[in-house]
Coordinates of C-alpha atoms in Angstrom, one line a residue:
Chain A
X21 CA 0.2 15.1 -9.0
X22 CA -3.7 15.0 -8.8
X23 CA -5.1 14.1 -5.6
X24 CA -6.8 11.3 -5.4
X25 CA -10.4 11.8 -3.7
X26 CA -13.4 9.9 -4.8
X27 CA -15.9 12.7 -4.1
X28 CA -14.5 15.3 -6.4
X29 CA -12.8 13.1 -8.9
X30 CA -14.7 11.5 -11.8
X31 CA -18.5 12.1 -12.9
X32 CA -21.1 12.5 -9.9
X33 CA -20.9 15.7 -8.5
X34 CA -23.1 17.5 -5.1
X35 CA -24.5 20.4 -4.4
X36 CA -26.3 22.1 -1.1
X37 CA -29.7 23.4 -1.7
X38 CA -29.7 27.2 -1.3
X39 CA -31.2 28.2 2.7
X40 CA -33.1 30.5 1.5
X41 CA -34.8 28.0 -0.3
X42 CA -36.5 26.1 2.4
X43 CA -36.8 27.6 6.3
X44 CA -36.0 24.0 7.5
X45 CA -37.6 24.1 11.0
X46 CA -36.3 20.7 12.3
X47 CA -32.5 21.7 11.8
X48 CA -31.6 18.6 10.1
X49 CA -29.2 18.5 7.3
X50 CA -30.7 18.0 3.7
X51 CA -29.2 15.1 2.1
X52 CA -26.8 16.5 -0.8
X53 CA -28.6 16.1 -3.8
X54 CA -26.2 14.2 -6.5
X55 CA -26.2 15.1 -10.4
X56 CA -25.1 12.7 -11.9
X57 CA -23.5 13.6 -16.0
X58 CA -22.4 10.9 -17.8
X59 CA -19.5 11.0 -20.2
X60 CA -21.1 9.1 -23.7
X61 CA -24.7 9.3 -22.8
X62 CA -26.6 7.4 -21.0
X63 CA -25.1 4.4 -20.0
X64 CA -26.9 1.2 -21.9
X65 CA -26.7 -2.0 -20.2
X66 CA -28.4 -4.2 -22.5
X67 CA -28.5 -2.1 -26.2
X68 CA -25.3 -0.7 -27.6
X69 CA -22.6 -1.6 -29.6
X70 CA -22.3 -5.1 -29.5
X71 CA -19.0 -5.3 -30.9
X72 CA -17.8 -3.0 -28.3
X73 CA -19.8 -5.2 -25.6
X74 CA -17.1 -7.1 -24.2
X75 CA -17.0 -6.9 -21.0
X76 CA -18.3 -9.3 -19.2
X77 CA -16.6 -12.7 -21.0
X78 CA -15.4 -14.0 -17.9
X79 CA -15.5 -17.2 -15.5
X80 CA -14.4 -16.4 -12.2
X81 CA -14.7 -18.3 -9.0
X82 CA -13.5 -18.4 -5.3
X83 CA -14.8 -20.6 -2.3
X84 CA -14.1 -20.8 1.5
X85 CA -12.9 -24.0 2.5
X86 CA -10.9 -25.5 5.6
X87 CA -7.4 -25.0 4.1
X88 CA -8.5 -21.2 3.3
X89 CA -10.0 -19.6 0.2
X90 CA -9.4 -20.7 -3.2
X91 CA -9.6 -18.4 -6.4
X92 CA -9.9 -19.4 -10.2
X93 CA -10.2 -17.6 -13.4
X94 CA -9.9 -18.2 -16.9
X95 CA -7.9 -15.5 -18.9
X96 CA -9.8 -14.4 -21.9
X97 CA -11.2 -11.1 -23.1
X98 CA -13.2 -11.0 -26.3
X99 CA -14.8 -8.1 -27.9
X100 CA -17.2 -9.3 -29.0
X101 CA -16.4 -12.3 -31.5
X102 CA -12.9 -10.8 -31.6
X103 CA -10.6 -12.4 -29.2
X104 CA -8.5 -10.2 -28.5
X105 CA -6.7 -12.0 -25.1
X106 CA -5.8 -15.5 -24.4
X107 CA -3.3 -14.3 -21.3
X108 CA -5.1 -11.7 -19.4
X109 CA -4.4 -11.6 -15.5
X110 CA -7.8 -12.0 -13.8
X111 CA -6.5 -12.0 -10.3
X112 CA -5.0 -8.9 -9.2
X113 CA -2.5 -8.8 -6.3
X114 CA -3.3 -6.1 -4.2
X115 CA -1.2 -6.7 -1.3
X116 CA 0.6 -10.0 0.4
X117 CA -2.5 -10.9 2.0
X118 CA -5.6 -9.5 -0.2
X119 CA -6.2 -10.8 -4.2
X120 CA -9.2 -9.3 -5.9
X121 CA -10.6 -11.2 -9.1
X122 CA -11.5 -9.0 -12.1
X123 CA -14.7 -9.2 -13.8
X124 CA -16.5 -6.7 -15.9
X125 CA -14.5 -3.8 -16.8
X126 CA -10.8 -4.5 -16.9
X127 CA -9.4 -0.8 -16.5
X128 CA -12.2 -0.4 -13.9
X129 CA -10.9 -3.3 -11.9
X130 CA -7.3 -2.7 -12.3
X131 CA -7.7 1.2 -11.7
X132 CA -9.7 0.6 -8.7
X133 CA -8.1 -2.5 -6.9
X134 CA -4.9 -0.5 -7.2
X135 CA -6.0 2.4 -5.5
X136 CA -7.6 -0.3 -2.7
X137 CA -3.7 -1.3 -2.8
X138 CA -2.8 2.3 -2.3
X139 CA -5.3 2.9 0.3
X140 CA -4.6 -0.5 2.4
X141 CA -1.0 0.5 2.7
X142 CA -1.7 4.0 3.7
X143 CA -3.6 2.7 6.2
X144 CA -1.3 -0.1 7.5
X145 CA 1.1 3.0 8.0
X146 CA -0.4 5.2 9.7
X147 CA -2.3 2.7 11.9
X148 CA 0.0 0.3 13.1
X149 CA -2.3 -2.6 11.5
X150 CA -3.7 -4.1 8.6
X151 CA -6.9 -3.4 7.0
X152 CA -9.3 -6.5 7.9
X153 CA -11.1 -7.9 4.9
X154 CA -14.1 -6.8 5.8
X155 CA -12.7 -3.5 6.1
X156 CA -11.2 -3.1 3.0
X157 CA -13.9 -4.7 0.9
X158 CA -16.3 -2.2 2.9
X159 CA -13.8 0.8 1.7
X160 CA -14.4 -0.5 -2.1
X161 CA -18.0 -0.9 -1.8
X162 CA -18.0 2.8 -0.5
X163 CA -16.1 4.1 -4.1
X164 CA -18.4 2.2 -5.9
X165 CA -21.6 3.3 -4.7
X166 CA -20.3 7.2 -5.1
X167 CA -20.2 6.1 -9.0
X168 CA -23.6 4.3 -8.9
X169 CA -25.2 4.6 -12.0
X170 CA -22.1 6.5 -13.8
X171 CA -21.1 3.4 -16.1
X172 CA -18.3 1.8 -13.9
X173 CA -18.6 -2.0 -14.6
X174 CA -17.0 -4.7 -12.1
X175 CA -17.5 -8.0 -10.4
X176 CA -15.1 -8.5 -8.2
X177 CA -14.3 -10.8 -5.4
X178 CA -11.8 -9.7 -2.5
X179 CA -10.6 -12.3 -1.1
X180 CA -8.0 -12.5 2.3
X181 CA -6.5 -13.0 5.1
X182 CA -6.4 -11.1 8.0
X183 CA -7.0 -11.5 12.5
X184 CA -10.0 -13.6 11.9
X185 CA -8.8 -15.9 9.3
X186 CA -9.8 -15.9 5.6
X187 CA -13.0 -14.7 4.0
X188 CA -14.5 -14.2 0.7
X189 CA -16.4 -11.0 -0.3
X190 CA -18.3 -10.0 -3.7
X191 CA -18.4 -6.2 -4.7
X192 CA -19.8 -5.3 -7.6
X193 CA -20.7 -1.9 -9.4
X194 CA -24.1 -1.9 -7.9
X195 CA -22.4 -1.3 -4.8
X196 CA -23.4 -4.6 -3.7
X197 CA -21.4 -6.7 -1.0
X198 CA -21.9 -9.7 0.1
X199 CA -20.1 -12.1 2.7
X200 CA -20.2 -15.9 1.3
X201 CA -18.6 -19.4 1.2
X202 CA -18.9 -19.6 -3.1
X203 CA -19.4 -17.2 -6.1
X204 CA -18.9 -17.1 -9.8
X205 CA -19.1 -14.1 -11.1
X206 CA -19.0 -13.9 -15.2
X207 CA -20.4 -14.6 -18.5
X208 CA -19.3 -18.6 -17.3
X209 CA -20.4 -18.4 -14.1
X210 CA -23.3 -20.4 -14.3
X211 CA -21.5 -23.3 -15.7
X212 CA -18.6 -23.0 -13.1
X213 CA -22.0 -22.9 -10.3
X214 CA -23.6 -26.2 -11.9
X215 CA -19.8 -27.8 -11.4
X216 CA -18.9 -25.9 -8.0
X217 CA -22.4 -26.4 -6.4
X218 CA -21.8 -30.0 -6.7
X219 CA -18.5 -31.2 -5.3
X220 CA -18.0 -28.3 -3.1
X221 CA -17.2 -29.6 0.6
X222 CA -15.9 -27.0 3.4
X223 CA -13.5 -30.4 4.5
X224 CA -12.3 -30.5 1.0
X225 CA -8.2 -30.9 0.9
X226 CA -6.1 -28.3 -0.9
X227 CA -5.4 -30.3 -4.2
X228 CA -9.4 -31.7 -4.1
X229 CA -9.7 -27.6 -4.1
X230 CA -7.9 -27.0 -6.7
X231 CA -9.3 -29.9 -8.7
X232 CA -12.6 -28.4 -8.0
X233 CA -11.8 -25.1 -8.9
X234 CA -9.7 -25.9 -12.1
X235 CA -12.5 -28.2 -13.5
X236 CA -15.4 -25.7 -12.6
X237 CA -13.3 -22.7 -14.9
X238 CA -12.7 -25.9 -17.6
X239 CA -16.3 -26.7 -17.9
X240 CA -17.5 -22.8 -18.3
X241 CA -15.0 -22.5 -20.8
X242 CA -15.6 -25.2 -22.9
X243 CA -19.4 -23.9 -23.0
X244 CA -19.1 -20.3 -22.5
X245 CA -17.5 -18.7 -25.9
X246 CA -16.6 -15.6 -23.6
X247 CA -14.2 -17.3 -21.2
X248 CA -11.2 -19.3 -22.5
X249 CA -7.2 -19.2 -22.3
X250 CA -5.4 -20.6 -19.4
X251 CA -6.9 -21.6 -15.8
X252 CA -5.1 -19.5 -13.2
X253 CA -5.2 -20.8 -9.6
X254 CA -4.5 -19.1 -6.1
X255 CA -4.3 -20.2 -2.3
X256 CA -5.0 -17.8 0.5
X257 CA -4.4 -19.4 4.2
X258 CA -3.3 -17.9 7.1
X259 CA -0.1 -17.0 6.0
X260 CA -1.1 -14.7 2.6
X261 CA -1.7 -15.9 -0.7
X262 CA 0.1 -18.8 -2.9
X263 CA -0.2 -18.9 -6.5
X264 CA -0.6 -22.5 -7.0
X265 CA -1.5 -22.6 -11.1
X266 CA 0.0 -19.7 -13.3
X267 CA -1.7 -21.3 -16.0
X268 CA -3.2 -24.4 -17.4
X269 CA -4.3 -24.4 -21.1
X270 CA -7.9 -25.5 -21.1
X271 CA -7.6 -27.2 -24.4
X272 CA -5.1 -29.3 -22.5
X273 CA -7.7 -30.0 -19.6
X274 CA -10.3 -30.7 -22.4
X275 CA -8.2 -34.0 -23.6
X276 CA -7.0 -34.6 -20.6
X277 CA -10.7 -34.8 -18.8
X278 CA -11.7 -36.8 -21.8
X279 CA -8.9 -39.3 -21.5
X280 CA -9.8 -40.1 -17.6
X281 CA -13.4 -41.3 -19.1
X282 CA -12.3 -43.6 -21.4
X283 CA -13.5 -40.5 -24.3
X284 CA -11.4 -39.2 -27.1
X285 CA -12.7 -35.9 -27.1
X286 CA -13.4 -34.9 -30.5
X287 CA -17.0 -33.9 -30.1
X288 CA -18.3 -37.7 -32.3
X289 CA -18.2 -40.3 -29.3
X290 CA -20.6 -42.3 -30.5
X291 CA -19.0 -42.6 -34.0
X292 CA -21.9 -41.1 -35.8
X293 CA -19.5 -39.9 -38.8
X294 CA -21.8 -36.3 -38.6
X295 CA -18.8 -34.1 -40.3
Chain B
X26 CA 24.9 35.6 17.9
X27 CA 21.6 34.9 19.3
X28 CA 22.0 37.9 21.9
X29 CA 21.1 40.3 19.3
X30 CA 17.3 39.6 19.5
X31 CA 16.1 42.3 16.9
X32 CA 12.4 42.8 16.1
X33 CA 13.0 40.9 12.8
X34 CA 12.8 37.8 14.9
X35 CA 9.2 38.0 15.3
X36 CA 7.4 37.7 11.9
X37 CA 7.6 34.3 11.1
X38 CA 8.4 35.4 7.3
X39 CA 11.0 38.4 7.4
X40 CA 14.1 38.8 6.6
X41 CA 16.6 40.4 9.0
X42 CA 18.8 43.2 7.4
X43 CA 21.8 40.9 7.2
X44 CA 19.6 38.8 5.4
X45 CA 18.8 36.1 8.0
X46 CA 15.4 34.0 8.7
X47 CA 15.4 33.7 12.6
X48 CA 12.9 31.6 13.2
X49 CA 14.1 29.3 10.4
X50 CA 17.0 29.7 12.6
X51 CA 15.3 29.0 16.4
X52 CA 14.1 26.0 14.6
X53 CA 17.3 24.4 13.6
X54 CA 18.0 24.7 17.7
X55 CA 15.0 22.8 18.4
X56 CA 16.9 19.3 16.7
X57 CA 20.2 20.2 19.2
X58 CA 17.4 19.3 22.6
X59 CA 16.5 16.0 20.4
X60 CA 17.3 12.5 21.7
X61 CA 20.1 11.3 19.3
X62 CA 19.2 9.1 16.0
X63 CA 21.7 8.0 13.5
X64 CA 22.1 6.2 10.0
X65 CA 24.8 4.7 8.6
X66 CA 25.1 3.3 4.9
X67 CA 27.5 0.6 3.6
X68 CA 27.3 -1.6 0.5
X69 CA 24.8 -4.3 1.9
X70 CA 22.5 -1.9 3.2
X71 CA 21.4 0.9 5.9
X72 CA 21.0 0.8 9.1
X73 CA 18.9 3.2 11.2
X74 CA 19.1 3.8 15.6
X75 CA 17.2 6.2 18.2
X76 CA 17.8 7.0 21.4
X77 CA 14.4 6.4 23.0
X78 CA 15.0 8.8 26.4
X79 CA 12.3 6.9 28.8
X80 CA 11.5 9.3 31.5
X81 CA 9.6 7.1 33.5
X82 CA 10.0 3.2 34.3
X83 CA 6.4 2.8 33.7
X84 CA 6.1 3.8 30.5
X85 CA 6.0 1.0 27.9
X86 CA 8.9 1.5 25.9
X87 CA 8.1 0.2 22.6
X88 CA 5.1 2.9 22.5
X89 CA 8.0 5.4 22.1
X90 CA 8.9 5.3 18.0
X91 CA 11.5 6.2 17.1
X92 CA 12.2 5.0 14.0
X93 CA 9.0 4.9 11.1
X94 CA 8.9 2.7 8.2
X95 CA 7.7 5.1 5.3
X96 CA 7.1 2.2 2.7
X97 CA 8.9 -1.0 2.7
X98 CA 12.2 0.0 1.2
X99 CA 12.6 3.4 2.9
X100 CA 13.0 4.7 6.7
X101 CA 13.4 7.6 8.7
X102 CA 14.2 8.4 11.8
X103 CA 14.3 11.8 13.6
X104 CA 15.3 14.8 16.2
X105 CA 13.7 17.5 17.3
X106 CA 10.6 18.3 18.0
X107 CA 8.5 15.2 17.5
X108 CA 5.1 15.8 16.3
X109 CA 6.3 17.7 13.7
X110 CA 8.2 14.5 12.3
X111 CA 5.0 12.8 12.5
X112 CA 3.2 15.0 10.4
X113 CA 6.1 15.2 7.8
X114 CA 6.4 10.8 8.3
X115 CA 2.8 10.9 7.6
X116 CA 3.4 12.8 4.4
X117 CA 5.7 11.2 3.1
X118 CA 3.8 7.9 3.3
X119 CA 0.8 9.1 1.7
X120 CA 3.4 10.5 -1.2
X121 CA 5.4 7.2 -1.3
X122 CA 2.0 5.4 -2.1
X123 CA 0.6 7.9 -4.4
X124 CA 3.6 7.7 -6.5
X125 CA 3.1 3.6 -6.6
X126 CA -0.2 4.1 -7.6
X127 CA 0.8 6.5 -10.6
X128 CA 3.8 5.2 -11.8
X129 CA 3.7 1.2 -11.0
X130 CA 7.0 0.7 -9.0
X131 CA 8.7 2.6 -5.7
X132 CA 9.6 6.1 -5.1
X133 CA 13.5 6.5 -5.5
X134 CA 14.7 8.1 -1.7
X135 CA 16.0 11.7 -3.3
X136 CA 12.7 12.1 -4.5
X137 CA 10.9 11.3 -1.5
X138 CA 13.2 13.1 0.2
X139 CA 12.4 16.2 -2.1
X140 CA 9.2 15.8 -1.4
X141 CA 9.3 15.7 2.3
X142 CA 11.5 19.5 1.7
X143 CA 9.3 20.6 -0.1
X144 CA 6.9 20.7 3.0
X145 CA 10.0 23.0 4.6
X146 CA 9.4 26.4 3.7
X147 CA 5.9 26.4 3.0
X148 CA 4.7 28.1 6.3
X149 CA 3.4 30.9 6.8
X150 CA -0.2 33.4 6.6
X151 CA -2.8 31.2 4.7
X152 CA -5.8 33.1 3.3
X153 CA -9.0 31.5 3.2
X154 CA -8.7 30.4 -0.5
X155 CA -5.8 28.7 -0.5
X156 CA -5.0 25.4 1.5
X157 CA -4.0 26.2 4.9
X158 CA -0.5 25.5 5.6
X159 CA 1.3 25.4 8.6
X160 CA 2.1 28.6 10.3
X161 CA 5.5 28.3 11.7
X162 CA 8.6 26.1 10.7
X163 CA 9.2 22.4 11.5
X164 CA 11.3 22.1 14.4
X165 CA 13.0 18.5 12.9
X166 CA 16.0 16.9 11.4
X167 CA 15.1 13.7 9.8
X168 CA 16.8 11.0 8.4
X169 CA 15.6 9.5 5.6
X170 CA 17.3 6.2 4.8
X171 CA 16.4 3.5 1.9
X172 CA 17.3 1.3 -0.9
X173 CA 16.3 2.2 -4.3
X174 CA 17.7 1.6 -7.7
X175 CA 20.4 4.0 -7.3
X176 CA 21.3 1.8 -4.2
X177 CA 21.0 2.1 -0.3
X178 CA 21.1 6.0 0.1
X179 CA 20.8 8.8 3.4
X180 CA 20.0 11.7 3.0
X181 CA 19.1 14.8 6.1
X182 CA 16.2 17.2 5.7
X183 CA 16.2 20.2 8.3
X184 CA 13.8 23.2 9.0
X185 CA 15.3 24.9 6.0
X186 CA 14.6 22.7 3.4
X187 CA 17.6 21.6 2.6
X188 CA 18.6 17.7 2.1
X189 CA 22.0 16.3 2.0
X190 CA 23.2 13.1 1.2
X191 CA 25.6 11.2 4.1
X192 CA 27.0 7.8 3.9
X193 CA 26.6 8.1 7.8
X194 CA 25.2 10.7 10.1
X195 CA 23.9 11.7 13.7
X196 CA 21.4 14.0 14.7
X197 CA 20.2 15.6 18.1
X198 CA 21.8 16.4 21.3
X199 CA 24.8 14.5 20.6
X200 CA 25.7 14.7 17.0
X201 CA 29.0 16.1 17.3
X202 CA 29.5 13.0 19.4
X203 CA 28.2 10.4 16.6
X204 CA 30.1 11.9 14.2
X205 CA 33.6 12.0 15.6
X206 CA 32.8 8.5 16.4
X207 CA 31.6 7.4 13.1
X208 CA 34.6 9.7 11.4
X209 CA 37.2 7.1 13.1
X210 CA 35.4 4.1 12.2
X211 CA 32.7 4.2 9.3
X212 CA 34.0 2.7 5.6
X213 CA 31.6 2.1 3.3
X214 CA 32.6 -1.6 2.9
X215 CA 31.9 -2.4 6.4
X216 CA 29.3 -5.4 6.7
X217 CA 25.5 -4.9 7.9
X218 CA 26.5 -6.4 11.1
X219 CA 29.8 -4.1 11.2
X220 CA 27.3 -1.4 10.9
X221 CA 25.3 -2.6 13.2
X222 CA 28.0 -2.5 16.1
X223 CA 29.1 0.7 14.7
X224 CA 25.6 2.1 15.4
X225 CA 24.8 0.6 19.1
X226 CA 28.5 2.0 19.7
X227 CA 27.9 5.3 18.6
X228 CA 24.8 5.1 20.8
X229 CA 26.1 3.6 23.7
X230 CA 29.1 6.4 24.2
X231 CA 26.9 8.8 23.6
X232 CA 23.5 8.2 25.5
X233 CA 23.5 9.3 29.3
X234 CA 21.2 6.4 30.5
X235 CA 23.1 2.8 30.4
X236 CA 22.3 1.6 27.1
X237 CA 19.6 -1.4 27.1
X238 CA 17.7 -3.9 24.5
X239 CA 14.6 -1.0 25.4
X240 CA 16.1 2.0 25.3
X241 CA 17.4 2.2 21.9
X242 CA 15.4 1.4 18.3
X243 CA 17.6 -0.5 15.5
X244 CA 16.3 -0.9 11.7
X245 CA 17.9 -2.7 8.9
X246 CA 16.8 -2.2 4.8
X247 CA 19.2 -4.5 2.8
X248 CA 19.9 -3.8 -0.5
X249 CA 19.2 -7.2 -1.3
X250 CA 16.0 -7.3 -0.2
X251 CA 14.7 -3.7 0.1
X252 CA 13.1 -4.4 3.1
X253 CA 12.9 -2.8 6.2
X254 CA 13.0 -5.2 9.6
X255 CA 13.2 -3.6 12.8
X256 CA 15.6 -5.2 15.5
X257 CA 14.1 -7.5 18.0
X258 CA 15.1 -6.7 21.5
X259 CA 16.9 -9.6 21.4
X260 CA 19.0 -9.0 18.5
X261 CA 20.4 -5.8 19.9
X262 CA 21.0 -7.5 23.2
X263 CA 22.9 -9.5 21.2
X264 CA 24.6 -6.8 19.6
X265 CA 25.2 -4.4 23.1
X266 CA 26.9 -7.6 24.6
X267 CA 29.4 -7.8 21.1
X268 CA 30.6 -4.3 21.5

């Protein structure tokens, strides 16, 4: 089977310069310098194929709170104005104590949280003890960065438990990480911030989290046309991870958040007879 | 048989006129100075024991291991010379992972177990372009023990390479003992528990030093659950003072 090792598998590649080259006086080592050849051209962020720009229609969110972490995501994927999910899996399990959320690529975050999943384990193994969070979302942002610039696309959050208690990272393709209390990472996220921003509270309860977090994904679907489906919910506390909601139908939570104001929901409150 | 020390005994690699690898040979001596280990299957599950020999009463006993979890559903434990077990354990981890990450569910025992044989024979003179491999032959019996789809399963690897399948065996210094012992007494339908007793007794007649909630390592993997669970101390107190 193919052995898995970041440095030689996949597009970037190093090479020493030649001694002879340079009589390097002070001894130190020259920094390898990294070609970098990209599969389908250079990789365009912003031009391209629209049609085939799909990925980043997404609303994902997590926050730290006194009960632990909570993690919510919608579950479309669009390509484009072609839908062509309504039941993706945004949260992927790596192990019993670590989810990561998917953003961006989908076969980049699958591929690559499963081989965190493969490295964590390895690691709890050989060592005796589990990978902290810190650890393990360190490890990630250490692939990532050896693909900087190759095309790889993903905004994840890793999110777990481990000695220290619970603790929310972002990783994204960048190579980015960063420790925090709230993200959103998606095409949606800015809605899900406006909701999230505020009625967060660290002394929130567990089901005023998962209100919170429910109606922050509701309110970027109903605006974002890239995020959609069902809301899926998740719990991590001391104790691993709990899946609390495998799936609420936003169009449910549309009539349903209309009906608690006294609204119908149709889009013509004020009976204005426009269609 | 061993008095006739030829000078085909030295290169790690050749044959003997009759045909024989002695140093393939020296190594399968190595697992008779081993501290004892066992495994016994039966319907519900398999259970795993080792001998931990403590040579000193200061030594903390649970840093002795004796029994390694290779991924949640499969076990091994070992005689011989100890080391090498580690680096073949720590193979077979890093295979039983890679073949989650390919495939997308857990590596059946007989091909973990393959793959740990592989690893067997593959000693010898490495040139510089090929991978370096290891120069002599392991000096370990291991006993690889899980539950899989094709149910709970054992199977022994030795120096040779070769792996056979046991519904209960013992290895080390005292495996002639084990297994006259677990010939009277081993059915497959026995219970976990049974099983259970049946190792810690197999242990107990066999061991030199009193037996003791530290000086011996007990694992479980049900078939239920697929799950291995080392014995507490105070479970196999529990079972020494029922047999």
């Amino acid at each position: 089977m193919i052995d898995f090792d970041p440095s030689t598998f996949g597009l970037a590649h190093t090479y020493q310069k030649e001694d002879k080259d340079e009589i390097n006086t002070l001894s130190m080592p020259s920094a390898p310098q990294v070609i970098y050849r990209s599969l389908n051209g250079p990789t365009q962020t912003n031009g391209g194929n629209k049609l085939n720009n799909f990925k980043h229609g997404t609303t994902t969110l997590g926050f730290v709170f006194k009960e632990g972490i909570l993690l919510a995501v919608d579950s479309r994927a669009s390509m484009g104005s072609f839908l062509s999910s309504e039941q993706v899996r945004k949260v992927i399990e790596i192990n019993e104590y670590l989810l990561g959320t998917m953003a961006g690529g989908a076969a980049d975050c699958q591929y690559w949280l499963a081989y965190l999943a493969n490295h964590c384990r390895t690691y709890e193994l050989k060592n005796g003890s589990k990978l902290s969070v810190a650890a393990a979302s360190k490890f990630l942002q250490g692939i990532l960065i050896g693909y900087k610039n190759s095309g790889l696309s993903m905004g994840c959050m890793i999110a777990g438990t481990d000695l220290s208690g619970q603790h929310l990272y972002y990783i994204d393709n960048d190579g980015m990480r960063l420790k925090g209390d709230i993200f959103s990472v998606g095409s949606g996220s800015t809605y899900a911030y406006g909701v999230l921003d505020n009625y967060y509270r660290y002394d929130l309860s567990l089901d005023e989290a998962v209100e919170l977090g429910v109606r922050a994904i509701y309110h970027a679907t109903h605006r974002d046309t890239a995020s959609g489906g069902v809301v899926r919910v998740y719990h991590i506390h001391q104790n691993g991870w709990t899946k609390v909601h495998d799936g609420i139908d936003v169009v449910d939570l549309h009539y349903k958040f209309a009906q608690q104001k006294g609204l119908v929901g149709d889009g013509d409150e004020a009976k204005q007879r426009l269609f | 048989m061993f008095q006739n020390k030829t000078d085909y005994d030295r290169g790690v690699n050749t044959f003997s006129p009759e045909g024989r690898l002695f140093q393939v040979e020296y190594a399968l001596q190595a697992i008779k100075l081993g501290a004892s280990a066992l495994a016994i299957k039966v319907n519900d599950g398999v259970v795993l024991a080792g001998e931990r020999k403590l040579n000193s009463t200061l030594l903390e006993p649970r840093s002795i291991e004796k029994i390694y979890e290779i991924d949640t559903h499969i076990a091994c434990t070992a005689s011989g010379f100890i080391p090498d077990a580690r680096t073949l354990v720590e193979h077979a981890r890093v295979e039983s992972q890679n073949h989650k990450f390919n495939y997308g569910e857990p590596i059946n025992v007989r091909a973990l177990t393959q793959i740990v044989c592989d690893l067997a024979l593959d000693f010898g003179e490495s040139d510089s372009k090929s991978k370096t491999k290891m120069s002599r032959p392991y000096g370990v019996a291991l006993l690889i023990a899980g539950v899989s789809d094709h149910g709970p399963q054992i199977y022994q690897t030795d120096p040779t390479g070769t792996m056979i399948e046991y519904q209960a065996k013992g290895i080390g210094a005292a495996d002639e003992g084990i297994q006259s012992i677990l010939k009277e007494q081993y059915k497959q339908d026995l219970t976990l528990e049974q099983a259970e007793r049946l190792a810690i007794l197999c242990l107990k007649n066999v061991m030199e030093e009193k037996i003791n909630n530290s000086n011996v390592e007990l694992a479980v993997i049900t078939t239920a659950e697929r799950r291995y669970t080392q014995r507490t101390s105070e479970q196999i107190q529990s079972l020494i003072d029922k047999v």
